[in-house]
PDB file of C-alpha atoms in Angstrom:
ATOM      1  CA  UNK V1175     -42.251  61.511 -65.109  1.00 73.00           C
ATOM      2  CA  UNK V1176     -42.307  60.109 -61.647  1.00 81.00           C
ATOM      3  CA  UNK V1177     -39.288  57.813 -62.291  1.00 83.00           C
ATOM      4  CA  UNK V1178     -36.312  57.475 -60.598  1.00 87.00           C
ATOM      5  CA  UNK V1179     -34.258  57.529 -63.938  1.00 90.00           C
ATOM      6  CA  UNK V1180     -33.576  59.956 -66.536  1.00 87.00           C
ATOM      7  CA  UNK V1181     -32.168  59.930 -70.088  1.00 88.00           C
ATOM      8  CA  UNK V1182     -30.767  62.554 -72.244  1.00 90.00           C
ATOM      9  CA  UNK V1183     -29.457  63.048 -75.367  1.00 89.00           C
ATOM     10  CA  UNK V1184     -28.422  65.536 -77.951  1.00 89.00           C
ATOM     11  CA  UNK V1185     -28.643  64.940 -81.528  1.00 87.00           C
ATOM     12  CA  UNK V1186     -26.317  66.794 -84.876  1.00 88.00           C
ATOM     13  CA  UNK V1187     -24.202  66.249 -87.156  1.00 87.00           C
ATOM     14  CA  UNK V1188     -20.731  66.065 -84.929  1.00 89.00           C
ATOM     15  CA  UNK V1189     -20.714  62.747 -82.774  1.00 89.00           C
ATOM     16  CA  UNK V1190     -17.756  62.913 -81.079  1.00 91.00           C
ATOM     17  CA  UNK V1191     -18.607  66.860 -80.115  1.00 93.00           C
ATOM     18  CA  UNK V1192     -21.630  66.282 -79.068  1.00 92.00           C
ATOM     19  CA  UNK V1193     -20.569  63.594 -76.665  1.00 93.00           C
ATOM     20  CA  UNK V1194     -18.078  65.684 -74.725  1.00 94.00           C
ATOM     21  CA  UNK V1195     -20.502  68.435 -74.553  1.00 94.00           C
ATOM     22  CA  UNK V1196     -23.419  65.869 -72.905  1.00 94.00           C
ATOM     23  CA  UNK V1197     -20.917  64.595 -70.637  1.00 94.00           C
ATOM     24  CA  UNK V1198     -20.127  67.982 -69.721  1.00 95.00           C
ATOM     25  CA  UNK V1199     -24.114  68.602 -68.930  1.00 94.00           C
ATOM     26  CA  UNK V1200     -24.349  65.485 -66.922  1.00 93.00           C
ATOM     27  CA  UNK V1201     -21.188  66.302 -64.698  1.00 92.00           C
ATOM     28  CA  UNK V1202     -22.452  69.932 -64.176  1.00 92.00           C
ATOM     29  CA  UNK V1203     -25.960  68.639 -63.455  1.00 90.00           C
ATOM     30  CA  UNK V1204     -24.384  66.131 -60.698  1.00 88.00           C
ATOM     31  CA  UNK V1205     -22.552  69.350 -59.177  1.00 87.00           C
ATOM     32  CA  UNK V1206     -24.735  71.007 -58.893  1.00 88.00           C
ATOM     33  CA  UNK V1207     -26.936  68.694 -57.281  1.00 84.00           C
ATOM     34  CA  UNK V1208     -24.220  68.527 -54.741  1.00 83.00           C
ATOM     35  CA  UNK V1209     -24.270  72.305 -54.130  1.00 83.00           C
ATOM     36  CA  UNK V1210     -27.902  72.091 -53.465  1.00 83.00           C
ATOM     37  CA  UNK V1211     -27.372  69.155 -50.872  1.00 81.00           C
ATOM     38  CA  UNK V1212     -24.600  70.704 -49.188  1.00 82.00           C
ATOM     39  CA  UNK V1213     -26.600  73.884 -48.989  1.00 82.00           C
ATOM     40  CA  UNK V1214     -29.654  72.362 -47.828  1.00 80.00           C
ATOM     41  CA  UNK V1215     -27.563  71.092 -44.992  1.00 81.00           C
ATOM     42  CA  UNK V1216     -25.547  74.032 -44.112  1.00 84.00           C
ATOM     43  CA  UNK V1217     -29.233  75.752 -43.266  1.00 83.00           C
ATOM     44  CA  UNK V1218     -30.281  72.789 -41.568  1.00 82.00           C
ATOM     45  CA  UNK V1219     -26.820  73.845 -39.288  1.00 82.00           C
ATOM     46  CA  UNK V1220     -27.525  77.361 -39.065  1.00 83.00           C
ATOM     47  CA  UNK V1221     -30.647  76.959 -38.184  1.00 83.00           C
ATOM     48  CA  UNK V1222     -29.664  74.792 -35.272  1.00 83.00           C
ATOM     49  CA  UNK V1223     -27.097  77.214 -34.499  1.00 85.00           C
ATOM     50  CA  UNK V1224     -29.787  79.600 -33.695  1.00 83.00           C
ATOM     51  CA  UNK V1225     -31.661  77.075 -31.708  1.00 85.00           C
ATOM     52  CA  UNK V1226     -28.828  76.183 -29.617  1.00 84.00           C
ATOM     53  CA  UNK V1227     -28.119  79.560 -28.230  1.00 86.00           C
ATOM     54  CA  UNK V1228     -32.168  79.995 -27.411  1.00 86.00           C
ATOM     55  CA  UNK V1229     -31.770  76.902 -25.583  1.00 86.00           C
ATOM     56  CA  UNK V1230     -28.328  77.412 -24.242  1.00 87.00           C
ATOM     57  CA  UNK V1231     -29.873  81.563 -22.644  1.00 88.00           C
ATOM     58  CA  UNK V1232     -32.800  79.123 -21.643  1.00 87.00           C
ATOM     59  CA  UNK V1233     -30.671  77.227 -19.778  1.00 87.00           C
ATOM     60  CA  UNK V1234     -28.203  79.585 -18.025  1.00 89.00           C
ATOM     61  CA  UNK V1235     -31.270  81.773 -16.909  1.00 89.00           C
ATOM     62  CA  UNK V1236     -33.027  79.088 -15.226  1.00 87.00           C
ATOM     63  CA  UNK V1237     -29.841  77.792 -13.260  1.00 87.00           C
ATOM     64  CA  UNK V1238     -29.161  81.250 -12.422  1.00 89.00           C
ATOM     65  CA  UNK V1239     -32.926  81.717 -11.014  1.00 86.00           C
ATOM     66  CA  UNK V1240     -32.643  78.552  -9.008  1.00 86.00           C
ATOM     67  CA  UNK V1241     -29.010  79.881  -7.553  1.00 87.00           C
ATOM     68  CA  UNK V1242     -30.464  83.233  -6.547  1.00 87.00           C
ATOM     69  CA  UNK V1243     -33.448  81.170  -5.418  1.00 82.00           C
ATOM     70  CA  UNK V1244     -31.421  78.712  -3.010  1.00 79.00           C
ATOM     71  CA  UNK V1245     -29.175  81.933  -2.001  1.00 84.00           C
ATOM     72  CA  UNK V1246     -31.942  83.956  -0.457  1.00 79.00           C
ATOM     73  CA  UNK V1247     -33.531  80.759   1.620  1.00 70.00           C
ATOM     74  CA  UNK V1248     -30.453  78.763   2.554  1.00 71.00           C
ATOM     75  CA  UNK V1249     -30.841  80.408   6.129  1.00 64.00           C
ATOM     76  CA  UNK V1250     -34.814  79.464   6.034  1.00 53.00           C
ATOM     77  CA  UNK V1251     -36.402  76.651   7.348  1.00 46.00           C
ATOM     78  CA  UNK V1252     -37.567  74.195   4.884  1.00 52.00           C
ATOM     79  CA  UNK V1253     -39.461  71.220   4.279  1.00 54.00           C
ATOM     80  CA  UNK V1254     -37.343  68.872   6.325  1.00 52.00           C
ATOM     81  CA  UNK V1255     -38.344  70.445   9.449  1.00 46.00           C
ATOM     82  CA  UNK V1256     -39.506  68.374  11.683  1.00 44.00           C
ATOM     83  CA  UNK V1257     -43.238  68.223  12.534  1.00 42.00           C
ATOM     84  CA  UNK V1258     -45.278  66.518  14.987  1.00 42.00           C
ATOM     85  CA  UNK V1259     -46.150  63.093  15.047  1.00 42.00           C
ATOM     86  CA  UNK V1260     -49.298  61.703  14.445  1.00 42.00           C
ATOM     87  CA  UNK V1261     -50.438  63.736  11.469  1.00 41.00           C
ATOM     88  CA  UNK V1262     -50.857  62.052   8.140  1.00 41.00           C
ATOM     89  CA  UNK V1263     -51.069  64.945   6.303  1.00 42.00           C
ATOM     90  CA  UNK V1264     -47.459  65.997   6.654  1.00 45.00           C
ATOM     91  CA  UNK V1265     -45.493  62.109   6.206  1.00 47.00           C
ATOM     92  CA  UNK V1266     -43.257  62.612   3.256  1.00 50.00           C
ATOM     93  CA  UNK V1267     -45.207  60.833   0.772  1.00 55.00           C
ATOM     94  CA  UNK V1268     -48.680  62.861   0.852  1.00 58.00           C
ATOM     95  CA  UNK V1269     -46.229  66.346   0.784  1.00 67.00           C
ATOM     96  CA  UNK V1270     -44.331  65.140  -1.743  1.00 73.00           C
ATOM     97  CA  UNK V1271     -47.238  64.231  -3.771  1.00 74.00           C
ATOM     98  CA  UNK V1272     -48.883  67.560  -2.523  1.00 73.00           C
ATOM     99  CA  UNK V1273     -45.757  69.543  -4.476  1.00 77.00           C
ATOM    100  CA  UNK V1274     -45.467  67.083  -7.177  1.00 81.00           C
ATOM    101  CA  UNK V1275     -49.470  67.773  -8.596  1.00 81.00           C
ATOM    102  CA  UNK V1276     -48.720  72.035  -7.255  1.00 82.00           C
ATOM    103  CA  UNK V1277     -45.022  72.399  -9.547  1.00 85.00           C
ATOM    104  CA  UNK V1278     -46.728  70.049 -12.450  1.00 85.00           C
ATOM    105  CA  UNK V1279     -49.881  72.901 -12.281  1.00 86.00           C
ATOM    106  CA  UNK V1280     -47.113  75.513 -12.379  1.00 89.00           C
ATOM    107  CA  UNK V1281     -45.569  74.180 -15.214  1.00 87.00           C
ATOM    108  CA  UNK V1282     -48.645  72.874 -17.355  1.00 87.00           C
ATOM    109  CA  UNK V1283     -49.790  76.652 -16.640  1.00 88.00           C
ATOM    110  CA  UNK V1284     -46.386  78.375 -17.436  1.00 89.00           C
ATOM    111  CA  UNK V1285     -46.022  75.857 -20.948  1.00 87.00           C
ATOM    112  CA  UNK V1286     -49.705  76.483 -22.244  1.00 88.00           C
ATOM    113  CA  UNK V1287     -48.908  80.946 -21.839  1.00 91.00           C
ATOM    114  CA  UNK V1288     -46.008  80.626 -23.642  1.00 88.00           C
ATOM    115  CA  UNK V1289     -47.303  78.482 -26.177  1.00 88.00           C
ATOM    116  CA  UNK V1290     -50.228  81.075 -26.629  1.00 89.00           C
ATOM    117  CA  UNK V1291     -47.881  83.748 -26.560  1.00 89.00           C
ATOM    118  CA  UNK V1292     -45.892  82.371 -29.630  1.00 86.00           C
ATOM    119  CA  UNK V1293     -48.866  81.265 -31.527  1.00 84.00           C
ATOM    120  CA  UNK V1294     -50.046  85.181 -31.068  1.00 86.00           C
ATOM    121  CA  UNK V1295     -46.976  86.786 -32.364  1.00 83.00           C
ATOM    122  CA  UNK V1296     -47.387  83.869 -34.983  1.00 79.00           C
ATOM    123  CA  UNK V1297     -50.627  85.577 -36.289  1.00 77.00           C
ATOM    124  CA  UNK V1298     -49.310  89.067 -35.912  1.00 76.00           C
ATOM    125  CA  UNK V1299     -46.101  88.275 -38.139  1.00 74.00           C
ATOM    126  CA  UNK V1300     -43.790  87.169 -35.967  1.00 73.00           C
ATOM    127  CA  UNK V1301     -43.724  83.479 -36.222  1.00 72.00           C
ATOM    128  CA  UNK V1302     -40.773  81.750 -34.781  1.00 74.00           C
ATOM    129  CA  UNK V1303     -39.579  77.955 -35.034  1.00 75.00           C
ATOM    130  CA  UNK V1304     -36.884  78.915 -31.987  1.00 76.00           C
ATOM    131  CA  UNK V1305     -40.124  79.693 -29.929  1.00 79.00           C
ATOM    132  CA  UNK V1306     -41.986  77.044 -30.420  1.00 81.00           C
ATOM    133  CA  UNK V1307     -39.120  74.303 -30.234  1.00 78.00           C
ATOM    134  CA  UNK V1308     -37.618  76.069 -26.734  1.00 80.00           C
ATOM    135  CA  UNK V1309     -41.368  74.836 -24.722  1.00 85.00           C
ATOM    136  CA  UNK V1310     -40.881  71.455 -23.245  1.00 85.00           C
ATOM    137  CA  UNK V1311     -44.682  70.773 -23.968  1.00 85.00           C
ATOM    138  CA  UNK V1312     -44.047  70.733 -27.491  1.00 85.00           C
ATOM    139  CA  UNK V1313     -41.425  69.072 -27.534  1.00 84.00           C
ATOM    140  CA  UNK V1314     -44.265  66.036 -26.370  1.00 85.00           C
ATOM    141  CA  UNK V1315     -46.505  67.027 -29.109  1.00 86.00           C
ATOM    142  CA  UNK V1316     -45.487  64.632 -32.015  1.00 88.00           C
ATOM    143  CA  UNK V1317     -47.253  65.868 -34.505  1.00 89.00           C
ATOM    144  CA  UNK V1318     -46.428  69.401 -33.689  1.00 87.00           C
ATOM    145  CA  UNK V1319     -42.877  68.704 -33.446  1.00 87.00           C
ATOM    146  CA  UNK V1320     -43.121  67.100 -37.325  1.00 89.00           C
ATOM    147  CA  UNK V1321     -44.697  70.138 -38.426  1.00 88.00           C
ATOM    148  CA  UNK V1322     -42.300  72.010 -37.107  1.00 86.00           C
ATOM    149  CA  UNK V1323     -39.653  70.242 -38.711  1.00 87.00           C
ATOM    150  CA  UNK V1324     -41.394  70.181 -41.913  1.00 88.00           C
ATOM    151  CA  UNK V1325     -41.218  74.231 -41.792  1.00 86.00           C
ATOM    152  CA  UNK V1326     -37.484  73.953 -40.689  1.00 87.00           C
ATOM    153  CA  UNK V1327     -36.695  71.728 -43.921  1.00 88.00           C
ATOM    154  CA  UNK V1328     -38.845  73.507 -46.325  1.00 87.00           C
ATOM    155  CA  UNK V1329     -37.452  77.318 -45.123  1.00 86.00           C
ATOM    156  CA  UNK V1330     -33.570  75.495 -45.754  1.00 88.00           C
ATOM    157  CA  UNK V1331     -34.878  73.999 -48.878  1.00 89.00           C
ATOM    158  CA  UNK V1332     -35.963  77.644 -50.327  1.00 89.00           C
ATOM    159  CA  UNK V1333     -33.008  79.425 -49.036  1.00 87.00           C
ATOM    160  CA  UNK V1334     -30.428  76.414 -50.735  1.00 88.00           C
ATOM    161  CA  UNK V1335     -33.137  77.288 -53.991  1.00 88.00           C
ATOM    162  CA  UNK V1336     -32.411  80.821 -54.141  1.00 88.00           C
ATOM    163  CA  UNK V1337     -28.680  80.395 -54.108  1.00 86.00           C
ATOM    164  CA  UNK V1338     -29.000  79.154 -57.690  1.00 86.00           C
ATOM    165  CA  UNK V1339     -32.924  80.531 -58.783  1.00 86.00           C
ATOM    166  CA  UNK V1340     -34.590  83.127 -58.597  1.00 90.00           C
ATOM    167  CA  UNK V1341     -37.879  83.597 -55.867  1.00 88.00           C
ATOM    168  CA  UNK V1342     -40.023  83.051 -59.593  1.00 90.00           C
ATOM    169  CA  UNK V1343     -38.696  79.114 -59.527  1.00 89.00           C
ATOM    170  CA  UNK V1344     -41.343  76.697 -59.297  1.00 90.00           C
ATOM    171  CA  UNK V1345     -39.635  75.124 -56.998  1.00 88.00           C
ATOM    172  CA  UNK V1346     -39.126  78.011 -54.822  1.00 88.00           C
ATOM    173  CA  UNK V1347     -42.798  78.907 -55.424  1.00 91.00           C
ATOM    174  CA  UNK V1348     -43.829  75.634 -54.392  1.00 91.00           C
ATOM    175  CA  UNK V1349     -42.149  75.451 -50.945  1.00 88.00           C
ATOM    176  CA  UNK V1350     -43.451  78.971 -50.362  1.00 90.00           C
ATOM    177  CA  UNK V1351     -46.930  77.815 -50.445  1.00 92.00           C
ATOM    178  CA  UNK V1352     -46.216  75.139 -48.248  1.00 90.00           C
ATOM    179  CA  UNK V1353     -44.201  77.090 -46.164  1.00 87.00           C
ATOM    180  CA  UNK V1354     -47.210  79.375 -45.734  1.00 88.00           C
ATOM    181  CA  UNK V1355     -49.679  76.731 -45.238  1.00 90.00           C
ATOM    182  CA  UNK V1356     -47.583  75.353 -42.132  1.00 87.00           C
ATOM    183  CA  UNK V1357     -47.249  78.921 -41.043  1.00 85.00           C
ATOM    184  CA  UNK V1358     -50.880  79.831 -40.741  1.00 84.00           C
ATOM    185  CA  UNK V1359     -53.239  76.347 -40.899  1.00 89.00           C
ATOM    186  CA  UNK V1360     -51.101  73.591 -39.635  1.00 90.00           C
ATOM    187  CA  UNK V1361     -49.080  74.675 -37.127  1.00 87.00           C
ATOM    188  CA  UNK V1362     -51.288  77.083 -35.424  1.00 87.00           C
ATOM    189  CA  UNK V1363     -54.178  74.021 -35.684  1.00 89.00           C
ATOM    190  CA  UNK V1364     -51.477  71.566 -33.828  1.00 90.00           C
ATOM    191  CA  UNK V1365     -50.669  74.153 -31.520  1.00 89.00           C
ATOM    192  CA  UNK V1366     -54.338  74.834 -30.501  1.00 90.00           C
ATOM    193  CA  UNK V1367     -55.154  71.327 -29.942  1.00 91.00           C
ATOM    194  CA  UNK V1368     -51.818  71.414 -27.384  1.00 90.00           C
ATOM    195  CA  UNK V1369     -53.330  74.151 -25.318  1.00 90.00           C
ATOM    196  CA  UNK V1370     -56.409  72.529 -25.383  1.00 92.00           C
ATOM    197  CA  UNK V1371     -55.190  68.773 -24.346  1.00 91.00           C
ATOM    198  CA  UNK V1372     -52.809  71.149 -21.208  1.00 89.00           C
ATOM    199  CA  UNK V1373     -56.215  72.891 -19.807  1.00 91.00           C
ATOM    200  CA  UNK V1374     -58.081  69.527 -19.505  1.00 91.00           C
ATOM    201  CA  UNK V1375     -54.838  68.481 -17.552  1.00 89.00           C
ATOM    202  CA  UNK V1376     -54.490  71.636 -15.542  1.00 89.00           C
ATOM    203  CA  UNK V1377     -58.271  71.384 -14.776  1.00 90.00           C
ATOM    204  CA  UNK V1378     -57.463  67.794 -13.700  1.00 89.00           C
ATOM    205  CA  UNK V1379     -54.540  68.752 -11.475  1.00 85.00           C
ATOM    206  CA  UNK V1380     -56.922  71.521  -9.917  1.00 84.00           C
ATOM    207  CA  UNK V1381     -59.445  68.691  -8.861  1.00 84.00           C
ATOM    208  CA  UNK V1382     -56.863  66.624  -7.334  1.00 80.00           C
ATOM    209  CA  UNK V1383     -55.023  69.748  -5.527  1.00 78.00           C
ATOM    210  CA  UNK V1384     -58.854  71.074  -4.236  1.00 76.00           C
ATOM    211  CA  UNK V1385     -59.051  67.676  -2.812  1.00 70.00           C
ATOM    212  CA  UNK V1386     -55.906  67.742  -0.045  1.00 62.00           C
ATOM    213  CA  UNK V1387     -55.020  68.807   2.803  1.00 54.00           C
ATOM    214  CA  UNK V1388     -55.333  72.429   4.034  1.00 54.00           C
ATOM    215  CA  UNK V1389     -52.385  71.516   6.494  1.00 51.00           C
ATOM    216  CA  UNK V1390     -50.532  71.317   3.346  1.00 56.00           C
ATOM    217  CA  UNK V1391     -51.178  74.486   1.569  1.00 53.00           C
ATOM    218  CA  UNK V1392     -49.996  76.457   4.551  1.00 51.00           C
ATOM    219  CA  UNK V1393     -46.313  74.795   3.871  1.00 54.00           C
ATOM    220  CA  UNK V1394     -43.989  78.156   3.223  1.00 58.00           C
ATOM    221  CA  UNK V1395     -44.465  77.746  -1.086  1.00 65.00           C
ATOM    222  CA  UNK V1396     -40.944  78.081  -1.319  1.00 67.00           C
ATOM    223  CA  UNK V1397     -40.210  74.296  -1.369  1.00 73.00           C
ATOM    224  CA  UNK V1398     -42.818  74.528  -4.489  1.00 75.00           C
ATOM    225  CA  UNK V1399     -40.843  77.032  -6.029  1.00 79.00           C
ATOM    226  CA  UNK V1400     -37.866  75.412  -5.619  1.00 79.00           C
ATOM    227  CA  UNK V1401     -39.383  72.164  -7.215  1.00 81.00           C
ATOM    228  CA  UNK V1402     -40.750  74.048 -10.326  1.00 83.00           C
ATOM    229  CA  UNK V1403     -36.922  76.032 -10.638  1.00 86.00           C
ATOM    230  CA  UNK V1404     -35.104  72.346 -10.515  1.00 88.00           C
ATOM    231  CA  UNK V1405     -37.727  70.920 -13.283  1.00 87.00           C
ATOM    232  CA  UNK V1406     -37.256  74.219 -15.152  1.00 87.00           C
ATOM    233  CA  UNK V1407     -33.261  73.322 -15.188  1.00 90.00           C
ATOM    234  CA  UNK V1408     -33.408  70.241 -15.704  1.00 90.00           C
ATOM    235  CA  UNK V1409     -36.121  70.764 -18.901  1.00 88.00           C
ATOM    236  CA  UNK V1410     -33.932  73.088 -19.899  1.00 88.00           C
ATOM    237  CA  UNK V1411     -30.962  70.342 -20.285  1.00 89.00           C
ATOM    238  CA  UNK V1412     -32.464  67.957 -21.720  1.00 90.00           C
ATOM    239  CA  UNK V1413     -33.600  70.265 -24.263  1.00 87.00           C
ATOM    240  CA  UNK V1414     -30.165  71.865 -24.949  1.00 87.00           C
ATOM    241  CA  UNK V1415     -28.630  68.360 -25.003  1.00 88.00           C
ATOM    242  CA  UNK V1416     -31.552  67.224 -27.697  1.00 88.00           C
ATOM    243  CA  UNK V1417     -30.638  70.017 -29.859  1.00 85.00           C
ATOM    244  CA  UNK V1418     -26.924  69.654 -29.303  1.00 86.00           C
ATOM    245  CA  UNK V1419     -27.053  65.802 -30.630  1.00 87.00           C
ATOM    246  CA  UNK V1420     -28.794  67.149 -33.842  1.00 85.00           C
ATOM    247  CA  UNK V1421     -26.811  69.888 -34.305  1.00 83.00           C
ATOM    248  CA  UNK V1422     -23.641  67.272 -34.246  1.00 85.00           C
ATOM    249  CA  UNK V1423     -25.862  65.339 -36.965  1.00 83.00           C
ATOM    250  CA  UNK V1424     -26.460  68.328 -38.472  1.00 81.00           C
ATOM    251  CA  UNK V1425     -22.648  69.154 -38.691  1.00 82.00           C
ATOM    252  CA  UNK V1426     -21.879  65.227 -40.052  1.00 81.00           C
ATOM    253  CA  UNK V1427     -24.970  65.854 -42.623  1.00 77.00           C
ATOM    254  CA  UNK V1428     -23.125  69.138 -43.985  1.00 75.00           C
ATOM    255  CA  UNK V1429     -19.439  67.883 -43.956  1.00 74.00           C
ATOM    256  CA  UNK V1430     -20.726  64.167 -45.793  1.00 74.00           C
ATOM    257  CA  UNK V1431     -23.022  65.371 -47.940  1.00 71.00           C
ATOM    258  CA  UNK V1432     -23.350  63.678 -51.300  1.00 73.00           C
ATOM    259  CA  UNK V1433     -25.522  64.609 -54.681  1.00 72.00           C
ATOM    260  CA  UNK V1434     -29.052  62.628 -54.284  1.00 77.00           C
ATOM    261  CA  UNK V1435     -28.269  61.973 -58.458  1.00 84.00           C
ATOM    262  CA  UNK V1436     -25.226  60.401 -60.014  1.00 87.00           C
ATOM    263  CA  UNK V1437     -23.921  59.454 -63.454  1.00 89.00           C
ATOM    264  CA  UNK V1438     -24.963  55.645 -64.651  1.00 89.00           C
ATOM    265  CA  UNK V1439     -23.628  56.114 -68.180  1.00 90.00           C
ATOM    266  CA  UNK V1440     -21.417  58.051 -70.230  1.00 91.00           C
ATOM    267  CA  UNK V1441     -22.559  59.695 -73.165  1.00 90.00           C
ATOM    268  CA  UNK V1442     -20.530  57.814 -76.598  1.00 90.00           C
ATOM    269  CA  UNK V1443     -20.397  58.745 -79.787  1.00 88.00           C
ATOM    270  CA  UNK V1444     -22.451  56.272 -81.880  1.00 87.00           C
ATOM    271  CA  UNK V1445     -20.518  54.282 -84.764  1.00 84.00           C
ATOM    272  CA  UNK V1446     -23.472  54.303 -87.097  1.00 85.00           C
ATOM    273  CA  UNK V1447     -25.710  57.486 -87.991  1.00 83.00           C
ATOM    274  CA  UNK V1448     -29.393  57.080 -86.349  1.00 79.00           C
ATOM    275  CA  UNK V1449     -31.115  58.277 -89.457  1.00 81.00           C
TER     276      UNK V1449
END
């Protein structure tokens, strides 16, 4: 119990039998240990699967907003106009920082609803790890993310399980309860704390956007849309790419995978009776 080693035996009155049958047992066990791994990983793969085309629609739809976006102002004027001289308020590094504390509002705002939104359909039923993993904010949110992960391994584990048990398996049982206990305690707790830590920051942002220049808030808000589009696009890559390097991993993990048990000894017939 608690060891990393394990010895077996089987005891009659037909030595050389009863070694090729325990040598059978240990070979099977070993296989079937492989099965399990290999399974194990093969969820871990489909699971990412399903991420990848979340983030992959993610993606496409927020280049295709920015295109139809940049279509229907290309003839406008922008922020590159030129202005008079002589007032502060509109040099390029007050407007830039105007728009850069404006699209990071936007997008604080924008993360924290869809993070409620998920954790709601969460407590109706409808939890999803695809949700949860697609919002940049949580992808920040390390002990969210490891949570996360933890429900993603123990959901493969069971389903690798029930290829060979039945849902009445300790085992199976076991990850079940865990699963649940991610499901409805840790996660949602994690994710509460998230929304939590993104209002004190959009409250911050608030103070410091209160605090500029009126001159500045009657810039056209296109240019801030356009901002928060581009940092939706390019959020949107980097999470696709993320996802895309562990799916790859993924895909080695599956293809390489190896028993976490082997054989030290064979089982031989002993020359002398034990009794």
């Amino acid at each position: 119990e608690d060891g990393n080693f394990l010895r077996i035996g089987l005891s009659g009155t037909e030595p050389q039998r009863l070694a090729v049958s325990l040598n059978a047992l240990v070979e099977q066990f070993v296989s079937l240990a492989a099965d399990l791994k290999r399974a194990q990983a093969t969820e871990m793969r489909v699971a990412l699967d399903s991420q990848m085309v979340t983030a992959q629609k993610n993606l496409n739809d927020a280049e295709s907003h920015l295109l139809v976006f940049r279509n229907q102002t290309i003839t406008l004027p922008n922020e590159g106009t030129p202005v008079p001289s002589g007032l502060t308020s509109t040099t390029p590094t007050v407007t830039q920082n105007f728009f850069g504390l404006k699209v990071a509002l936007e997008t604080l705002r924008g993360e924290r609803k869809s993070i409620e939104d998920v954790l709601a359909r969460g407590q109706a039923g409808g939890f999803s790890v695809d949700a949860f993993q697609t919002i940049p904010a949580v992808t920040k949110a390390p002990d969210l993310v490891g949570a996360l992960n933890e429900l993603t391994k123990y959901e493969a584990d069971v389903r690798a399980l029930l290829y060979r048990y039945t849902p009445e398996y300790k085992g199976v049982q076991d990850d079940n309860a865990k699963i649940e206990t991610l499901k409805t305690q840790t996660i949602p707790r994690y994710a509460l704390a998230l929304i939590d830590q993104l209002k004190h920051q959009e409250a911050d942002l608030e103070t410091q956007i209160g605090s500029s220049s009126k001159e500045l808030e009657n810039i056209p808000a296109r240019t801030i849309n356009e901002a928060r589009l581009t940092r939706e696009v390019s959020a949107a890559e980097d999470l696709f790419k993320t996802l895309q390097a562990r799916h790859e991993e993924a895909k080695l993990a599956e293809a390489s995978a190896i028993p976490d048990v082997r054989k030290l000894d064979d089982a031989v017939a002993p020359d002398e009776p034990t009794s």
